[in-house]
Short mmCIF file of C-alpha atoms and ligand atoms in Angstrom, two decimals:
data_model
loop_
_atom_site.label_atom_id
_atom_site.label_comp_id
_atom_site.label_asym_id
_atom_site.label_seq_id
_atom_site.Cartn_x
_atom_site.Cartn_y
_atom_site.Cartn_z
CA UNK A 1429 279.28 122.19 204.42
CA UNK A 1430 280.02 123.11 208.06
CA UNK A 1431 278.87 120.59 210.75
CA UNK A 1432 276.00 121.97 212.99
CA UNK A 1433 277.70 121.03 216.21
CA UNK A 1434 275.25 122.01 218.64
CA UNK A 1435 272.45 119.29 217.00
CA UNK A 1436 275.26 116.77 217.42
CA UNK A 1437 275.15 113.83 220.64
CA UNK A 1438 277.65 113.96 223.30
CA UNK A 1439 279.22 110.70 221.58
CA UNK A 1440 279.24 112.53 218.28
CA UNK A 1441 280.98 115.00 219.47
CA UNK A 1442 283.73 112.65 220.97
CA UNK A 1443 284.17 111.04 217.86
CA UNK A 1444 284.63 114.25 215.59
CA UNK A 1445 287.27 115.15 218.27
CA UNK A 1446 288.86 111.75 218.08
CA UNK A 1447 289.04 112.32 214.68
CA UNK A 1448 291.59 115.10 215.11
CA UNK A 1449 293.26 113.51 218.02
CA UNK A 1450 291.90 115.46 220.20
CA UNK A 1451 291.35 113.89 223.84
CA UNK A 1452 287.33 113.66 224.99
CA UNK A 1453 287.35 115.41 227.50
CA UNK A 1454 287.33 118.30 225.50
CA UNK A 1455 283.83 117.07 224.05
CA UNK A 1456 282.06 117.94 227.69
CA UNK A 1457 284.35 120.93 227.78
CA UNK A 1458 282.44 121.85 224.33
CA UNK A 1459 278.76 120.60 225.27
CA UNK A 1460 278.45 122.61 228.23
CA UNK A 1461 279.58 126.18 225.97
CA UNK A 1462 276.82 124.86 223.54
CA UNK A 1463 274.37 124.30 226.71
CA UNK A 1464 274.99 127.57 228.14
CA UNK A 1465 273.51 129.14 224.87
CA UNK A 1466 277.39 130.55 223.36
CA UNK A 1467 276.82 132.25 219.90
CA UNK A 1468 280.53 131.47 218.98
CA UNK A 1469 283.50 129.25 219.41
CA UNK A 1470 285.79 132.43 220.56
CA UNK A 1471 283.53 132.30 223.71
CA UNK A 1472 284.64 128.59 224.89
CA UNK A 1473 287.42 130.17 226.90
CA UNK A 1474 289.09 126.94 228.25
CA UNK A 1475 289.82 125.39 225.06
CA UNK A 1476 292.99 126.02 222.98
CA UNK A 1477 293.06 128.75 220.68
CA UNK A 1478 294.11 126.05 218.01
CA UNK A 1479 291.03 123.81 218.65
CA UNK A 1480 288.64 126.56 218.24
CA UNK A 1481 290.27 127.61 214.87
CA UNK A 1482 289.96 123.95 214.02
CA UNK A 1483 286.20 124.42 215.39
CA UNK A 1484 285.12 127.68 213.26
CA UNK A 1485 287.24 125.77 210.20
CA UNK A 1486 284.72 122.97 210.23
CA UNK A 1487 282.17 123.49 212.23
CA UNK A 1488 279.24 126.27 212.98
CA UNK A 1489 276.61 126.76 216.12
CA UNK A 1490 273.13 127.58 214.76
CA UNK A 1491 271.26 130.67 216.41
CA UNK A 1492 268.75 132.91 216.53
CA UNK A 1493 268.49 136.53 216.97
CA UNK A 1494 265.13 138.74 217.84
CA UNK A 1495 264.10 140.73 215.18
CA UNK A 1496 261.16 141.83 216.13
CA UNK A 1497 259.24 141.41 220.06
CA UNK A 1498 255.84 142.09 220.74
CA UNK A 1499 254.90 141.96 224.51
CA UNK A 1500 251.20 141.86 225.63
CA UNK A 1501 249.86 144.87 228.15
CA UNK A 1502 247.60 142.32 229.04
CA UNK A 1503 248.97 139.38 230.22
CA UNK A 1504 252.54 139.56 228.95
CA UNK A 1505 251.97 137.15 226.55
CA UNK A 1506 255.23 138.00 224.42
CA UNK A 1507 255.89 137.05 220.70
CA UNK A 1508 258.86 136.81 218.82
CA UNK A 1509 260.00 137.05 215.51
CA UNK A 1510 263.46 135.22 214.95
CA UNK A 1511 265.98 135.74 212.07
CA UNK A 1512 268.06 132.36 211.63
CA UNK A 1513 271.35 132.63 209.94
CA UNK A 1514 270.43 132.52 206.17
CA UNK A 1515 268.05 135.44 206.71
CA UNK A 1516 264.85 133.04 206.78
CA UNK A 1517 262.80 134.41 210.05
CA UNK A 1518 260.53 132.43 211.83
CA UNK A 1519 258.01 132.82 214.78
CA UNK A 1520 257.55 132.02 218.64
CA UNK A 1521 255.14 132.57 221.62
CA UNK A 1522 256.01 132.73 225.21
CA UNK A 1523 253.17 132.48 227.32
CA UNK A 1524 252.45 132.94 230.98
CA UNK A 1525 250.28 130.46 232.69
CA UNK A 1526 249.87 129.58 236.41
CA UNK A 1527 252.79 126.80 236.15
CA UNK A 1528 255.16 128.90 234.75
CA UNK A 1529 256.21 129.45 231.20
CA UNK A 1530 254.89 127.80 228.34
CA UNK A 1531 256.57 128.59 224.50
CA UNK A 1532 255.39 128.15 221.49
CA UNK A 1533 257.80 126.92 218.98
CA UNK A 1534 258.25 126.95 215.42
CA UNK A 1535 259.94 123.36 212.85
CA UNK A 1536 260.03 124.43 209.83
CA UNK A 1537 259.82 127.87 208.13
CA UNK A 1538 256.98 128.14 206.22
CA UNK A 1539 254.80 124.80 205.84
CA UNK A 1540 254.02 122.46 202.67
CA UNK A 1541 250.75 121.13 203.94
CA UNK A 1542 248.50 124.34 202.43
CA UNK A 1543 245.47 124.30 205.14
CA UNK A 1544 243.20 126.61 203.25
CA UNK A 1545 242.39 129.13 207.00
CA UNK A 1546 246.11 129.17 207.53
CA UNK A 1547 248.68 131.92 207.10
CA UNK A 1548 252.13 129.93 207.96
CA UNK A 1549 251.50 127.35 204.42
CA UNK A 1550 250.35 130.26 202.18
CA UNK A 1551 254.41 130.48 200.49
CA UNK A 1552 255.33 126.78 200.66
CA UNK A 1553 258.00 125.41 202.51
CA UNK A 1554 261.17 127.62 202.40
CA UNK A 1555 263.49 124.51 204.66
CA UNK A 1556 263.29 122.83 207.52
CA UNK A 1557 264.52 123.88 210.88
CA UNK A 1558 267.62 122.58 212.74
CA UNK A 1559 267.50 120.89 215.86
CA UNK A 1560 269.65 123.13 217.30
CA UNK A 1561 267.82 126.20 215.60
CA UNK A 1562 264.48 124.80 217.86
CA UNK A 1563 266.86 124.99 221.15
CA UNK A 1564 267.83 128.22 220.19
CA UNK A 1565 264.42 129.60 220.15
CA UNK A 1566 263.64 128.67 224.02
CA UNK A 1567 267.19 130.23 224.84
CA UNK A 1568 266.80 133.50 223.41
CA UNK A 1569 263.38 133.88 224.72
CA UNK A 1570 264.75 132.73 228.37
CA UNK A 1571 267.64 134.67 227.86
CA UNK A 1572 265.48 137.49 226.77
CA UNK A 1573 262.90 137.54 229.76
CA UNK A 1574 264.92 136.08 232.03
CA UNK A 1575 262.87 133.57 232.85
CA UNK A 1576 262.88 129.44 232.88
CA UNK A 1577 260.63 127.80 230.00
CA UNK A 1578 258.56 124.79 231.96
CA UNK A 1579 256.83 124.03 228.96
CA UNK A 1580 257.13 123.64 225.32
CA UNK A 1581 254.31 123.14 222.12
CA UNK A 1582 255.63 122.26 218.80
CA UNK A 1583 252.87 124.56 217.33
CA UNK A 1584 254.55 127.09 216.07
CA UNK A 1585 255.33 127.55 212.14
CA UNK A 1586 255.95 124.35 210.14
CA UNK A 1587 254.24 120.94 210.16
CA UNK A 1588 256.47 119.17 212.90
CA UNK A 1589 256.09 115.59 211.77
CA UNK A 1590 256.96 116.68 208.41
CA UNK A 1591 260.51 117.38 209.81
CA UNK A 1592 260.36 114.09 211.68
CA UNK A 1593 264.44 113.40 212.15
CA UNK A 1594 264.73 116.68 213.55
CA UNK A 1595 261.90 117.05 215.96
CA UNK A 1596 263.09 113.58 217.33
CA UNK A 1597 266.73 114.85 217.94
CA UNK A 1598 265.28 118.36 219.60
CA UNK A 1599 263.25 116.53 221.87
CA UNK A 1600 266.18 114.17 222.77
CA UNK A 1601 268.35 117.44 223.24
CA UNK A 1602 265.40 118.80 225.38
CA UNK A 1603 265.28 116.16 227.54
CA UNK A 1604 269.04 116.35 228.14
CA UNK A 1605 270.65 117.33 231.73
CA UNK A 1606 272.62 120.24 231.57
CA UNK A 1607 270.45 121.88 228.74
CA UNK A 1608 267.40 123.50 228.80
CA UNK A 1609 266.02 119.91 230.76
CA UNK A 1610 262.31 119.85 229.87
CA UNK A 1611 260.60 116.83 230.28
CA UNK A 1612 258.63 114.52 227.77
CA UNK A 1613 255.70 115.02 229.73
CA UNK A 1614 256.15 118.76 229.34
CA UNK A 1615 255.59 118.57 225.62
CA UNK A 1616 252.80 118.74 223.19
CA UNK A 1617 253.28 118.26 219.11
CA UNK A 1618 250.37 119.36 217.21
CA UNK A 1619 250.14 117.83 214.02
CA UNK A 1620 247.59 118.34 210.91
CA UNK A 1621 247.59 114.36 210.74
CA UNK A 1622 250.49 112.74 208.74
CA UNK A 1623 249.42 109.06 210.00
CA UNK A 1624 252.08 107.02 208.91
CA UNK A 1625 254.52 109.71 211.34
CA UNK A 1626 251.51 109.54 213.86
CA UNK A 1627 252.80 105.33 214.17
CA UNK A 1628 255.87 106.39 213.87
CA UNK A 1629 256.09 108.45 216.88
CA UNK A 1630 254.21 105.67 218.83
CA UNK A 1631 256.54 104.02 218.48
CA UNK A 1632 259.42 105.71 220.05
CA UNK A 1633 257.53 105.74 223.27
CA UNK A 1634 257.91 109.07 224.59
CA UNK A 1635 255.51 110.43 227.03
CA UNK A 1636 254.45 113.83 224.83
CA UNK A 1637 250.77 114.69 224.10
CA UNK A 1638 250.13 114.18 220.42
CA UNK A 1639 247.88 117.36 219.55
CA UNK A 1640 245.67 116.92 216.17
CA UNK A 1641 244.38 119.58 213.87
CA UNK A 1642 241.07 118.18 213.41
CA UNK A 1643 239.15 121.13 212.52
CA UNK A 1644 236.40 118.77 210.84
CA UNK A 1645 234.48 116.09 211.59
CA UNK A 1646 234.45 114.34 207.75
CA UNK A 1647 236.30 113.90 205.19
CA UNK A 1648 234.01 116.08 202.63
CA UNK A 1649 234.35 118.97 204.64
CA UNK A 1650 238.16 118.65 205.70
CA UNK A 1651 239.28 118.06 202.42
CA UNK A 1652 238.35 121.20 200.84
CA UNK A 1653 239.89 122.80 204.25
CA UNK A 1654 243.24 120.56 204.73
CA UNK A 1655 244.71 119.04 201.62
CA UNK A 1656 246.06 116.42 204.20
CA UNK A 1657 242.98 114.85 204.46
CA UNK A 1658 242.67 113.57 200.67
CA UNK A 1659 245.88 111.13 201.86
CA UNK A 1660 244.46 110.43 205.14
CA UNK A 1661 240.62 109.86 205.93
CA UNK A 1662 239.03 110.77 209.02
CA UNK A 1663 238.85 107.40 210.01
CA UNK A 1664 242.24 106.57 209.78
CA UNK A 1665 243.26 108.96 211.53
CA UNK A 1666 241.44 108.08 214.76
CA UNK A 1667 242.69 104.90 214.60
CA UNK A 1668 245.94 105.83 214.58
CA UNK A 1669 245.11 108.33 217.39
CA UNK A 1670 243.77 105.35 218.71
CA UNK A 1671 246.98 103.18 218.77
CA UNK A 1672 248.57 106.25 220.21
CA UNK A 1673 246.29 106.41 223.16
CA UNK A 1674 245.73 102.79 223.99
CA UNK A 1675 250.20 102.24 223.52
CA UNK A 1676 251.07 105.57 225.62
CA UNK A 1677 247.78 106.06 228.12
CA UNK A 1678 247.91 110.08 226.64
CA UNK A 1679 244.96 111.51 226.05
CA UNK A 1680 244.64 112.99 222.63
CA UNK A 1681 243.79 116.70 222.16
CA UNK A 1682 242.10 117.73 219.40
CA UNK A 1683 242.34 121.48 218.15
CA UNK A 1684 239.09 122.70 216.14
CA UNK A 1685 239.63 126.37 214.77
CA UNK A 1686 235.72 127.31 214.84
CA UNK A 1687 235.75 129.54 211.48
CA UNK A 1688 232.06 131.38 210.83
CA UNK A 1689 229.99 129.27 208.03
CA UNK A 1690 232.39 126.63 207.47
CA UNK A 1691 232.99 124.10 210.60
CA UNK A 1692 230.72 125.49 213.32
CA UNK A 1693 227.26 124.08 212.63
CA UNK A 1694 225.27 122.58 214.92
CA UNK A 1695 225.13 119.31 212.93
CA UNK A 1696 229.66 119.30 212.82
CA UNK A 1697 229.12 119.38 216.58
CA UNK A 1698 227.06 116.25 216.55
CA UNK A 1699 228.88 114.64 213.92
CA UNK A 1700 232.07 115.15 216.17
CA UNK A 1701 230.27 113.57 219.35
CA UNK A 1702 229.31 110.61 217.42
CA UNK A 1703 233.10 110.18 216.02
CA UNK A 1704 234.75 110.78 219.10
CA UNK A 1705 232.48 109.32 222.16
CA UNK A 1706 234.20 106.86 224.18
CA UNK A 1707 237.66 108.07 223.08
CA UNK A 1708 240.48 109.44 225.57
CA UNK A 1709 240.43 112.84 224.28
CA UNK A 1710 240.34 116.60 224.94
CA UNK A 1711 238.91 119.02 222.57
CA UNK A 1712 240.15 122.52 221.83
CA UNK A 1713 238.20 125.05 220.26
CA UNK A 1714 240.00 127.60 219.11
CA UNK A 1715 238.14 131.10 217.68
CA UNK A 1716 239.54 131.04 214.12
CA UNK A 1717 242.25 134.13 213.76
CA UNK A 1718 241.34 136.73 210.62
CA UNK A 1719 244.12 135.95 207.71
CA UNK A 1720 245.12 138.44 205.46
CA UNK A 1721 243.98 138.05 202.09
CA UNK A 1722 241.64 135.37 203.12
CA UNK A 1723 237.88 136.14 204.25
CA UNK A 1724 236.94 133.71 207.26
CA UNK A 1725 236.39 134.93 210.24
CA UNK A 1726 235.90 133.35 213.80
CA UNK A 1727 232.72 131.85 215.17
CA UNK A 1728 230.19 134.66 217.27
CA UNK A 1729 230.04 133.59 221.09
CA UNK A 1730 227.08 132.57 220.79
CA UNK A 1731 227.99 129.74 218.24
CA UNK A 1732 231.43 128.96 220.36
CA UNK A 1733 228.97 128.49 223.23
CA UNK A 1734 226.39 125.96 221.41
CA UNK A 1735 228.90 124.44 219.67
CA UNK A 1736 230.48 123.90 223.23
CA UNK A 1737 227.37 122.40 224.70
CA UNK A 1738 226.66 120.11 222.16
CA UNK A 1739 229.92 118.87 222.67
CA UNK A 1740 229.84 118.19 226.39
CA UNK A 1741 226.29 117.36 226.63
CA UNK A 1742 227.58 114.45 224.01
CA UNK A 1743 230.02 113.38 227.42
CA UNK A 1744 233.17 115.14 225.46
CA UNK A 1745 235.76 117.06 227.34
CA UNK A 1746 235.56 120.28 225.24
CA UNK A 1747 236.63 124.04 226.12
CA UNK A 1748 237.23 127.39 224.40
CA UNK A 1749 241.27 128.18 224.08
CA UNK A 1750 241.73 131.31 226.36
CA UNK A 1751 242.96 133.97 223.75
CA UNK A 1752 246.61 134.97 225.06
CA UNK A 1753 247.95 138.11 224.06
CA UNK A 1754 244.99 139.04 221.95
CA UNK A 1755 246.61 143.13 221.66
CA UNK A 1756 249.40 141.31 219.66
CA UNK A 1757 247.82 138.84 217.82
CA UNK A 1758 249.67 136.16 219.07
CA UNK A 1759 249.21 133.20 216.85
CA UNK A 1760 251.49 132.00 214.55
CA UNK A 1761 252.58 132.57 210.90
CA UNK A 1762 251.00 136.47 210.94
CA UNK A 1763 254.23 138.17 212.08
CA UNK A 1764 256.07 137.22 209.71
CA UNK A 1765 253.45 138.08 206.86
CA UNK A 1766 251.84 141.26 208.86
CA UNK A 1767 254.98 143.83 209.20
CA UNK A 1768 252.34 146.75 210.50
CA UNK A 1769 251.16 146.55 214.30
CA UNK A 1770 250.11 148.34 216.99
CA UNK A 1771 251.81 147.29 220.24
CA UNK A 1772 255.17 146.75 218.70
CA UNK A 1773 258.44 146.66 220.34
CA UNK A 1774 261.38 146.84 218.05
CA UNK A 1775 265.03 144.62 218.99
CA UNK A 1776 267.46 144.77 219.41
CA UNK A 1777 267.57 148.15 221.49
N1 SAH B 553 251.29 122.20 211.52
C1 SAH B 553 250.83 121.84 212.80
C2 SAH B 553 251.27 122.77 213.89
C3 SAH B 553 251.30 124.24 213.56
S1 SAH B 553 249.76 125.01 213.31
C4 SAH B 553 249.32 121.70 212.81
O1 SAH B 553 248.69 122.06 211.83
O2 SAH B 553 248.80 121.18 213.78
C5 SAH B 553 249.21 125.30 214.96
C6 SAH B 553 247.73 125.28 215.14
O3 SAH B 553 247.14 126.50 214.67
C7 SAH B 553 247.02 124.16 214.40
O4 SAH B 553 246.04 123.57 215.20
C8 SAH B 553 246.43 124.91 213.24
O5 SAH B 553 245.40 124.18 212.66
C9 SAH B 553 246.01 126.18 213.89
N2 SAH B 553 245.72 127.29 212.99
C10 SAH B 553 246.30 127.58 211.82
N3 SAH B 553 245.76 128.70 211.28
C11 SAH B 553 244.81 129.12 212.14
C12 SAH B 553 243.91 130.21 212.16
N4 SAH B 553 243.86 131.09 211.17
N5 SAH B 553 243.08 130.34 213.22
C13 SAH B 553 243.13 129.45 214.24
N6 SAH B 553 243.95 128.40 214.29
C14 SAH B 553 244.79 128.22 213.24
FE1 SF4 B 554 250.93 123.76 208.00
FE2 SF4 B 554 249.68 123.47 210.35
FE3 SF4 B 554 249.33 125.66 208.84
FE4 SF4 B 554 248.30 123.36 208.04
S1 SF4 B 554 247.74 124.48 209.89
S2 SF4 B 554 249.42 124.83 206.75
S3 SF4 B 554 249.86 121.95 208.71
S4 SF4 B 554 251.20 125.02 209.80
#
């Protein structure tokens, strides 16, 4: 097994070098190739041709390459679909808002966790994603558009906290100087609620916003939508949002896809007020997207707009997820799964 250099820390770096006598100063040498977004070791120019055989002998760099783009006439929302190095592809968003450049990333590719109105979990887990493979993503798209990503959402394919060593070591990488250099406070993981990693990731006291994928407001009704929910009730999982708030002063946002008939009664809305008044929180509602082979559809206006009222007549912060890129489709996991579209732009060219 080749090492996946570009996940590794400065110091481990240093120490594989040490290992082969080679002095450290190579190691920064190395890091800032890897930083700059180099595909291959025969691009680190100012190292010795023998230390880069030594390199491609033991060692690989994880990347990306665009398959397939898809670039909004609207509001150049632009989605990508990214082919890692096994073949596996995966998805990403890039999305234009008045601060600059927000992108939507993908963990893992596919997802375990089997939400019944999703279309990432519908084959499984294939793996989990690299650190390096998550970096990747946000250079290729920068690269790409030629642009600077401010922001970054773990929201994407893939249940993030169910690749918990590996989103910790991307966010370390993101925060570093020299690399892409996006702050903690620039960050938002959206999780479907795995509450022991919910503590977890208190615990390492970074400054992201925790997103949850609430998308019910008890556990009869979430459990037939997210199989998450038999481990976890309701209940415990706003007390560990709870925790999260009270230990990092973040206010929680909470993402409710509003599917027709299922979550978007008048009565969920009250429910949710009663289980959420008082708390630090921001709620998301989120028109549900149409899944192939599955027959929800998205809430009428008219029931987005009640819904909404209830909501903030009940003292919640609550608002209606402007629809980016709606000519492409632009949420995640129907890329992949929907080869057939309309405003398609086809890489490389
Ligand atoms: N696994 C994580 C993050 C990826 S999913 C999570 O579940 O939070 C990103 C977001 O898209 C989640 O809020 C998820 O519930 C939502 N989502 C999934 N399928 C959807 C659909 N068909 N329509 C609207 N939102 C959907
Ligand atoms: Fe996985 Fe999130 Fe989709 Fe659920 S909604 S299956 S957790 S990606």
């Amino acid at each position: 097994m080749s090492i996946d250099i570009k996940s590794l820390r400065d110091s481990e770096i240093t120490e594989l070098l040490k290992s082969w006598n080679v002095p450290a100063f190579r190691a920064k040498q190395i890091r800032n190739w890897l930083d700059n977004g180099v595909a291959s070791f025969d691009e680190m120019s100012n190292l010795p041709a023998a230390l880069r055989e030594q390199l491609k002998e033991h060692c690989r760099i994880p990347s990306v390459k665009i398959v397939r783009r898809l670039v909004s006439a609207i509001d150049e929302t632009t989605k990508y679909l990214f082919e890692l190095e096994d073949g596996h592809t995966v998805e990403s968003v890039l999305m234009k808002y008045k601060h600059g450049w927000s992108q939507c990333l993908s963990t893992q590719v596919g997802c375990r966790m089997g939400c019944s109105f999703c279309a990432t979990g519908i084959d499984g887990l294939a793996r989990n994603l690299l650190p390096a493979e998550m970096i990747a993503q946000i250079e290729a798209a920068q690269k790409d558009r030629g642009i600077r990503v401010s922001s970054v959402v773990l929201m994407g394919m893939g249940e993030p906290l169910d690749n918990y060593e590996n989103v910790l070591r991307f966010l370390e990488m993101l925060e570093t100087e020299g690399g892409v250099h996006i702050g903690m406070r620039h960050v938002s993981l959206s999780t479907c609620g795995l509450v022991d990693r919910i503590y977890d990731l208190m615990n390492e006291d970074l400054q992201i916003t925790l997103s949850i994928s609430l998308h019910a407001p008890n556990n009869e009704l979430r459990r037939k939508m997210m199989p998450v929910a038999r481990r976890w009730t309701v209940e415990e999982l706003l007390a560990a949002c709870k925790a999260y708030t009270d230990r990092t002063g973040r206010r929680i946002s909470y993402e409710y896809a509003m599917i027709d008939g299922v979550n978007d009664s008048d009565a969920c809305a009250h429910e949710l007020v009663r289980k959420l008044k008082g708390t630090l929180c921001h709620i998301n509602l989120i028109p549900a997207n149409s899944v192939a082979g599955k027959d929800q559809k998205r809430s009428s206006k008219t029931r987005l707009k009640a819904f909404t009222d209830i909501l903030t007549a009940g003292g919640l912060n609550a608002t209606v997820r402007r629809t980016l890129g709606s000519d492409i489709n632009a949420s995640c996991g129907q890329l992949r799964r929907n080869q057939e579209t309309g405003a398609e732009q086809i890489l490389p060219g």
